[in-house]
């Protein structure tokens, strides 16, 4: 059994959680749409994650849609007290599986209630508002109106903490002027380092940064340098990429996803991998040389 405690802990809201978590996106079918090929294995992955000490699961009711949260409920309910379930709202799926904005007040309220119902809980630990001005990455635009809707639901007790996702630095500043923000969830990995300065700023403020697609997402990271470092450390390339993120900043929380128990254990094993300084230098140069 992997000891993920070696990766350390960080505060998410008022909970101290293990920095090595799990992202549930891949529990749905192909394209994060429809049911999984192997529901039994999906349930086994979730249970194995908890058994390994994972106490932070990232999900959303638009994964599937609805299916991923329903699998989480079937696998883990009633939930351990220390488990933080973190979800996202602000998007929806149509019958073809397209990702569409869902920023209106009725859509946001419905999304929160759908998450509560399908997860089987009365309060969501953290809800991230995902900005959808551009599906493929952060783009400027005011998030004040939708975030204010979520802040009202927070006052009603349906949400404990709020975060933001797929956002710019300006949007984070706007969000923090409306309500306390406990985390930022943006794309970030060895080669996609647009948020370098932002991560350092958030670390000073004690705000968690949660990189999605830490291993490249739908297009896995590929680099000869990454492969060379992995071989030298007797590790997989993905373990090295995750270990690099853990050593990048203490406020980074990882949520690598998988639908395989074998790959889950491989990912979690990155918690014990310490990268020497010369390896970090080589890895840092990957983004520079792209």
Short mmCIF file of C-alpha atoms in Angstrom, two decimals:
data_model
loop_
_atom_site.label_atom_id
_atom_site.label_comp_id
_atom_site.label_asym_id
_atom_site.label_seq_id
_atom_site.Cartn_x
_atom_site.Cartn_y
_atom_site.Cartn_z
CA UNK A 1 0.00 0.00 0.00
CA UNK A 2 1.33 3.43 -0.98
CA UNK A 3 1.96 5.92 1.82
CA UNK A 4 0.74 9.19 0.32
CA UNK A 5 1.50 11.03 3.57
CA UNK A 6 5.01 11.50 2.18
CA UNK A 7 3.60 14.10 -0.21
CA UNK A 8 2.58 16.28 2.73
CA UNK A 9 -0.63 18.16 3.49
CA UNK A 10 -2.18 21.57 2.83
CA UNK A 11 -5.28 23.43 3.96
CA UNK A 12 -8.33 23.36 1.73
CA UNK A 13 -10.83 25.62 3.43
CA UNK A 14 -10.74 24.61 7.07
CA UNK A 15 -9.64 21.03 6.39
CA UNK A 16 -6.08 19.80 6.23
CA UNK A 17 -5.93 17.32 3.37
CA UNK A 18 -3.31 15.08 1.80
CA UNK A 19 -1.74 16.77 -1.21
CA UNK A 20 -2.12 13.63 -3.28
CA UNK A 21 -5.80 13.40 -4.23
CA UNK A 22 -7.88 11.88 -7.00
CA UNK A 23 -9.78 13.31 -9.98
CA UNK A 24 -12.94 11.42 -10.93
CA UNK A 25 -13.35 12.66 -14.52
CA UNK A 26 -12.19 9.38 -16.09
CA UNK A 27 -14.82 7.34 -14.26
CA UNK A 28 -17.36 8.26 -16.93
CA UNK A 29 -17.32 6.87 -20.47
CA UNK A 30 -15.23 7.98 -23.44
CA UNK A 31 -15.09 11.76 -23.74
CA UNK A 32 -16.32 12.00 -20.12
CA UNK A 33 -19.74 11.12 -21.48
CA UNK A 34 -22.05 8.23 -20.72
CA UNK A 35 -21.38 5.23 -18.47
CA UNK A 36 -17.96 3.62 -17.98
CA UNK A 37 -16.96 0.42 -19.75
CA UNK A 38 -16.35 -1.24 -16.40
CA UNK A 39 -18.42 0.15 -13.54
CA UNK A 40 -17.08 -2.49 -11.13
CA UNK A 41 -13.52 -1.29 -11.77
CA UNK A 42 -14.60 2.35 -11.37
CA UNK A 43 -15.96 1.52 -7.92
CA UNK A 44 -12.79 -0.40 -7.08
CA UNK A 45 -10.63 2.59 -8.05
CA UNK A 46 -12.52 4.91 -5.71
CA UNK A 47 -12.37 2.46 -2.83
CA UNK A 48 -8.66 1.84 -3.40
CA UNK A 49 -8.00 5.59 -3.40
CA UNK A 50 -9.67 5.98 -0.01
CA UNK A 51 -7.84 2.94 1.36
CA UNK A 52 -4.57 4.57 0.26
CA UNK A 53 -5.33 7.71 2.27
CA UNK A 54 -6.83 9.95 -0.42
CA UNK A 55 -9.16 12.44 1.30
CA UNK A 56 -9.71 14.86 -1.60
CA UNK A 57 -11.80 13.79 -4.59
CA UNK A 58 -12.47 16.20 -7.44
CA UNK A 59 -15.64 15.66 -9.43
CA UNK A 60 -18.54 17.37 -11.19
CA UNK A 61 -22.12 16.50 -12.02
CA UNK A 62 -21.44 17.39 -15.66
CA UNK A 63 -19.10 14.39 -15.85
CA UNK A 64 -21.29 11.83 -17.52
CA UNK A 65 -23.42 13.88 -16.88
CA UNK A 66 -24.53 12.73 -13.41
CA UNK A 67 -22.86 9.32 -13.78
CA UNK A 68 -19.55 10.03 -12.05
CA UNK A 69 -21.22 11.44 -8.94
CA UNK A 70 -23.61 8.51 -8.82
CA UNK A 71 -20.68 6.08 -8.95
CA UNK A 72 -18.92 7.99 -6.16
CA UNK A 73 -22.04 7.71 -4.04
CA UNK A 74 -22.41 4.00 -4.71
CA UNK A 75 -18.75 3.32 -3.94
CA UNK A 76 -18.16 5.52 -0.90
CA UNK A 77 -21.42 6.63 0.76
CA UNK A 78 -21.65 7.16 3.70
CA UNK A 79 -18.49 9.22 3.36
CA UNK A 80 -15.60 9.34 5.77
CA UNK A 81 -15.65 12.50 7.88
CA UNK A 82 -12.23 13.58 6.64
CA UNK A 83 -13.12 13.26 2.93
CA UNK A 84 -13.40 16.51 0.96
CA UNK A 85 -15.64 16.25 -2.10
CA UNK A 86 -14.92 19.13 -4.47
CA UNK A 87 -17.13 19.81 -7.48
CA UNK A 88 -17.52 22.29 -10.34
CA UNK A 89 -20.45 24.16 -11.84
CA UNK A 90 -20.73 26.58 -14.74
CA UNK A 91 -20.87 24.10 -17.62
CA UNK A 92 -23.31 21.58 -19.03
CA UNK A 93 -23.39 18.84 -21.67
CA UNK A 94 -25.80 18.52 -24.56
CA UNK A 95 -26.99 15.24 -26.06
CA UNK A 96 -23.86 15.09 -28.27
CA UNK A 97 -21.54 15.54 -25.30
CA UNK A 98 -20.47 19.10 -26.14
CA UNK A 99 -19.23 21.31 -23.29
CA UNK A 100 -21.44 24.39 -23.05
CA UNK A 101 -21.59 27.38 -20.66
CA UNK A 102 -24.22 27.20 -17.90
CA UNK A 103 -23.80 30.53 -16.10
CA UNK A 104 -27.39 31.64 -15.54
CA UNK A 105 -28.83 31.74 -12.02
CA UNK A 106 -31.32 28.87 -12.65
CA UNK A 107 -28.59 26.72 -14.22
CA UNK A 108 -26.18 27.30 -11.32
CA UNK A 109 -28.83 26.59 -8.68
CA UNK A 110 -29.87 23.42 -10.51
CA UNK A 111 -26.24 22.32 -10.84
CA UNK A 112 -25.61 22.68 -7.11
CA UNK A 113 -28.76 20.72 -6.29
CA UNK A 114 -27.85 18.03 -8.84
CA UNK A 115 -24.44 17.61 -7.19
CA UNK A 116 -26.03 17.39 -3.75
CA UNK A 117 -28.59 14.82 -4.90
CA UNK A 118 -26.27 12.59 -6.89
CA UNK A 119 -23.52 12.64 -4.27
CA UNK A 120 -26.08 12.09 -1.51
CA UNK A 121 -24.96 14.97 0.72
CA UNK A 122 -26.55 18.04 2.30
CA UNK A 123 -23.57 20.38 1.87
CA UNK A 124 -20.76 20.41 -0.69
CA UNK A 125 -17.33 20.98 0.83
CA UNK A 126 -16.04 23.09 -2.10
CA UNK A 127 -17.78 24.29 -5.26
CA UNK A 128 -15.59 25.71 -8.01
CA UNK A 129 -17.14 28.10 -10.50
CA UNK A 130 -15.71 27.14 -13.88
CA UNK A 131 -15.42 30.11 -16.22
CA UNK A 132 -16.57 29.23 -19.73
CA UNK A 133 -15.72 32.34 -21.76
CA UNK A 134 -13.41 29.98 -23.65
CA UNK A 135 -13.82 26.22 -23.27
CA UNK A 136 -10.14 25.62 -24.00
CA UNK A 137 -8.58 27.99 -21.47
CA UNK A 138 -8.91 31.14 -19.36
CA UNK A 139 -10.37 34.20 -21.08
CA UNK A 140 -11.32 37.57 -19.62
CA UNK A 141 -14.90 38.33 -18.63
CA UNK A 142 -16.71 39.17 -15.41
CA UNK A 143 -17.60 36.28 -13.11
CA UNK A 144 -19.22 38.53 -10.51
CA UNK A 145 -22.83 37.63 -11.31
CA UNK A 146 -22.51 33.82 -11.31
CA UNK A 147 -20.18 33.81 -8.31
CA UNK A 148 -22.66 35.94 -6.37
CA UNK A 149 -25.30 33.27 -7.01
CA UNK A 150 -23.01 30.65 -5.49
CA UNK A 151 -22.22 32.95 -2.56
CA UNK A 152 -25.95 33.10 -1.81
CA UNK A 153 -26.18 29.31 -1.89
CA UNK A 154 -23.21 29.27 0.47
CA UNK A 155 -25.11 31.50 2.89
CA UNK A 156 -28.02 29.06 2.68
CA UNK A 157 -25.67 26.31 3.86
CA UNK A 158 -25.60 24.28 0.64
CA UNK A 159 -21.93 25.06 0.02
CA UNK A 160 -19.14 25.22 2.59
CA UNK A 161 -16.37 26.87 0.55
CA UNK A 162 -15.97 28.41 -2.90
CA UNK A 163 -13.24 28.26 -5.50
CA UNK A 164 -12.76 29.21 -9.16
CA UNK A 165 -11.60 27.29 -12.21
CA UNK A 166 -10.29 28.07 -15.70
CA UNK A 167 -9.71 31.67 -14.66
CA UNK A 168 -7.35 34.60 -15.17
CA UNK A 169 -5.56 36.56 -12.45
CA UNK A 170 -8.07 39.40 -12.93
CA UNK A 171 -10.98 37.04 -12.38
CA UNK A 172 -9.41 35.69 -9.21
CA UNK A 173 -9.04 39.24 -7.90
CA UNK A 174 -12.68 39.94 -8.80
CA UNK A 175 -13.79 36.73 -7.09
CA UNK A 176 -11.92 37.52 -3.88
CA UNK A 177 -13.62 40.93 -3.74
CA UNK A 178 -16.97 39.11 -3.57
CA UNK A 179 -16.29 36.13 -1.30
CA UNK A 180 -13.37 34.19 0.21
CA UNK A 181 -11.80 31.80 -2.31
CA UNK A 182 -10.09 28.66 -0.98
CA UNK A 183 -8.71 27.26 -4.23
CA UNK A 184 -7.96 27.92 -7.88
CA UNK A 185 -8.19 25.10 -10.41
CA UNK A 186 -6.47 25.77 -13.74
CA UNK A 187 -4.57 23.75 -16.30
CA UNK A 188 -0.94 23.43 -15.30
CA UNK A 189 1.77 20.83 -15.80
CA UNK A 190 5.40 20.45 -16.84
CA UNK A 191 4.84 21.95 -20.28
CA UNK A 192 1.80 24.17 -19.65
CA UNK A 193 3.22 26.74 -17.20
CA UNK A 194 1.17 29.84 -17.86
CA UNK A 195 0.31 30.13 -14.14
CA UNK A 196 3.83 30.12 -12.69
CA UNK A 197 3.56 33.61 -11.20
CA UNK A 198 -0.03 33.01 -10.08
CA UNK A 199 0.92 29.87 -8.14
CA UNK A 200 3.57 31.79 -6.23
CA UNK A 201 1.12 34.59 -5.43
CA UNK A 202 -1.55 32.18 -4.20
CA UNK A 203 1.01 30.34 -2.07
CA UNK A 204 1.76 33.56 -0.21
CA UNK A 205 -1.99 33.97 0.42
CA UNK A 206 -2.40 30.40 1.65
CA UNK A 207 -4.75 29.53 -1.23
CA UNK A 208 -4.60 26.04 -2.75
CA UNK A 209 -3.77 25.65 -6.42
CA UNK A 210 -5.17 22.50 -8.04
CA UNK A 211 -3.79 21.80 -11.53
CA UNK A 212 -6.11 19.94 -13.83
CA UNK A 213 -4.61 17.83 -16.61
CA UNK A 214 -1.45 17.41 -14.46
CA UNK A 215 -0.36 14.65 -16.86
CA UNK A 216 -1.46 16.43 -20.04
CA UNK A 217 -5.12 15.40 -20.06
CA UNK A 218 -6.50 14.06 -23.34
CA UNK A 219 -3.00 14.41 -24.85
CA UNK A 220 -0.55 12.81 -22.37
CA UNK A 221 2.76 14.56 -21.78
CA UNK A 222 5.49 13.46 -24.18
CA UNK A 223 9.10 14.53 -23.77
CA UNK A 224 12.41 12.77 -24.31
CA UNK A 225 13.82 14.70 -21.35
CA UNK A 226 10.97 13.52 -19.13
CA UNK A 227 11.56 9.93 -20.24
CA UNK A 228 15.32 10.21 -19.57
CA UNK A 229 14.77 11.57 -16.05
CA UNK A 230 12.23 8.83 -15.34
CA UNK A 231 14.63 6.09 -16.43
CA UNK A 232 17.42 7.55 -14.31
CA UNK A 233 15.14 7.47 -11.24
CA UNK A 234 13.63 4.05 -11.98
CA UNK A 235 10.20 5.66 -12.17
CA UNK A 236 7.53 6.21 -14.82
CA UNK A 237 7.32 9.47 -16.74
CA UNK A 238 3.94 10.17 -15.18
CA UNK A 239 5.31 9.65 -11.66
CA UNK A 240 8.09 12.13 -12.39
CA UNK A 241 5.62 14.67 -13.78
CA UNK A 242 3.49 14.39 -10.63
CA UNK A 243 6.52 14.55 -8.32
CA UNK A 244 7.66 17.70 -10.13
CA UNK A 245 4.30 19.33 -9.35
CA UNK A 246 4.53 18.33 -5.68
CA UNK A 247 7.98 19.90 -5.42
CA UNK A 248 6.99 22.97 -7.47
CA UNK A 249 5.04 24.58 -4.59
CA UNK A 250 3.60 23.46 -1.26
CA UNK A 251 0.15 24.85 -2.10
CA UNK A 252 -0.29 22.55 -5.11
CA UNK A 253 -2.83 19.76 -4.56
CA UNK A 254 -2.82 16.93 -7.09
CA UNK A 255 -5.88 15.24 -8.56
CA UNK A 256 -4.57 12.81 -11.20
CA UNK A 257 -7.38 10.73 -12.64
CA UNK A 258 -7.59 7.15 -13.84
CA UNK A 259 -10.13 4.39 -14.30
CA UNK A 260 -7.58 1.67 -13.46
CA UNK A 261 -6.57 0.48 -9.99
CA UNK A 262 -3.10 -0.34 -11.34
CA UNK A 263 -2.59 3.17 -12.70
CA UNK A 264 -4.02 4.62 -9.49
CA UNK A 265 -1.28 2.97 -7.43
CA UNK A 266 1.35 4.11 -9.92
CA UNK A 267 0.11 7.70 -9.66
CA UNK A 268 -0.07 7.65 -5.87
CA UNK A 269 3.48 6.28 -5.71
CA UNK A 270 4.70 9.67 -6.93
CA UNK A 271 4.16 10.82 -3.33
CA UNK A 272 7.40 9.12 -2.28
CA UNK A 273 9.49 10.21 -5.28
CA UNK A 274 12.01 12.93 -4.45
CA UNK A 275 13.51 14.62 -7.50
CA UNK A 276 17.16 15.68 -7.17
CA UNK A 277 18.01 19.27 -8.09
CA UNK A 278 19.67 18.30 -11.37
CA UNK A 279 16.51 16.46 -12.46
CA UNK A 280 14.34 19.47 -11.59
CA UNK A 281 16.62 21.73 -13.66
CA UNK A 282 16.26 19.44 -16.66
CA UNK A 283 12.48 19.24 -16.23
CA UNK A 284 12.15 23.00 -15.84
CA UNK A 285 13.84 23.44 -19.22
CA UNK A 286 11.21 21.38 -21.02
CA UNK A 287 8.73 24.27 -21.11
CA UNK A 288 11.47 26.74 -22.06
CA UNK A 289 12.51 24.67 -25.06
CA UNK A 290 9.03 24.00 -26.47
#
